Short mmCIF file of C-alpha atoms in Angstrom, two decimals:
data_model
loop_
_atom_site.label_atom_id
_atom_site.label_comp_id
_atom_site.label_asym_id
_atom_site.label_seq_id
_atom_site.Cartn_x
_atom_site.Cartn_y
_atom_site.Cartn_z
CA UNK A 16 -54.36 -12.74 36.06
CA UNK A 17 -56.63 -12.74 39.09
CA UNK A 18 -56.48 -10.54 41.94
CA UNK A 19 -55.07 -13.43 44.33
CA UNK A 20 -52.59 -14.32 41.79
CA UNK A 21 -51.35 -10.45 41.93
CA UNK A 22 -51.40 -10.42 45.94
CA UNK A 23 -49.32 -13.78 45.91
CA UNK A 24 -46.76 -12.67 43.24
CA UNK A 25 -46.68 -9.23 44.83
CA UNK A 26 -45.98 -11.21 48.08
CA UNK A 27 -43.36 -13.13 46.73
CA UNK A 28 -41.85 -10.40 45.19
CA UNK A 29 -41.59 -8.29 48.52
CA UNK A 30 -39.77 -11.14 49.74
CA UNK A 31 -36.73 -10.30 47.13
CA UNK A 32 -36.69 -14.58 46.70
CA UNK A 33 -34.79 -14.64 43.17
CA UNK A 34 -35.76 -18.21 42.83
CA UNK A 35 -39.55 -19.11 43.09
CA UNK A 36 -41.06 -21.98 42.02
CA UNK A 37 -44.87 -22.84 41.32
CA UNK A 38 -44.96 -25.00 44.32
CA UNK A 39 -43.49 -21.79 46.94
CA UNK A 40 -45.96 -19.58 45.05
CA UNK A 41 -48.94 -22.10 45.63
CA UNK A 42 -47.97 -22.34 49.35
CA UNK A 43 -47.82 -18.59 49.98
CA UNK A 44 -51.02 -18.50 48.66
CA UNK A 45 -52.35 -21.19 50.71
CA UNK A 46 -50.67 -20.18 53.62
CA UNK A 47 -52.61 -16.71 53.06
CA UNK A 48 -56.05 -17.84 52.58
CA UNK A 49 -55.43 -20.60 55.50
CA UNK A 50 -53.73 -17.55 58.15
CA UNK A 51 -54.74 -14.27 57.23
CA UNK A 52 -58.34 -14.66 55.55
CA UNK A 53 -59.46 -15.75 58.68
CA UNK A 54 -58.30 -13.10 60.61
CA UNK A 55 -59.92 -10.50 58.47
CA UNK A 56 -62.96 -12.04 58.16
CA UNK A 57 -63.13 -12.53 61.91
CA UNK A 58 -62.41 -8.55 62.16
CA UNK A 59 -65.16 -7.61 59.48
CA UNK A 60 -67.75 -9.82 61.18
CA UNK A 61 -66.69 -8.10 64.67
CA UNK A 62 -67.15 -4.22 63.40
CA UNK A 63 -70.13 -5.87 60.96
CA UNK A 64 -72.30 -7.30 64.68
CA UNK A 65 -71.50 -3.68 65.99
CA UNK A 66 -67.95 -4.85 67.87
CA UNK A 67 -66.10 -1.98 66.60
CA UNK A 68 -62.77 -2.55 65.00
CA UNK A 69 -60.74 -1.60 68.19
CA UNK A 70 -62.74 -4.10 70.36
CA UNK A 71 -61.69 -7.04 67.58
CA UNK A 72 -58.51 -6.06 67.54
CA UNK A 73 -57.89 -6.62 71.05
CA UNK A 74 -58.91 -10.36 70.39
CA UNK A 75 -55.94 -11.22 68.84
#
């Protein structure tokens, strides 16, 4: 399996859903790349130009 694939199953699993299909595990892992990814990236970019992590932080 790839690493997304174990972040969206572990996801899915935290979530104590007893009945997941395909389809909800595709959209959590859409949902993740389309929210979150961005968001980190933005942070790493931030501390990467010299921001600092607590200055990015306070963006959001």
């Amino acid at each position: 399996m790839s690493k997304w694939t174990d972040v969206r199953d572990n996801v899915v699993d935290a979530l104590h859903v007893d009945d997941v299909t395909e389809d909800v595990k595709q959209h959590v892992a859409s949902t993740l790349l389309d929210e979150v990814v961005p968001v980190i990236e933005n942070a790493v970019d931030g501390v990467a130009d010299g921001g600092g992590l607590t200055n990015v932080l306070k963006t959001y």
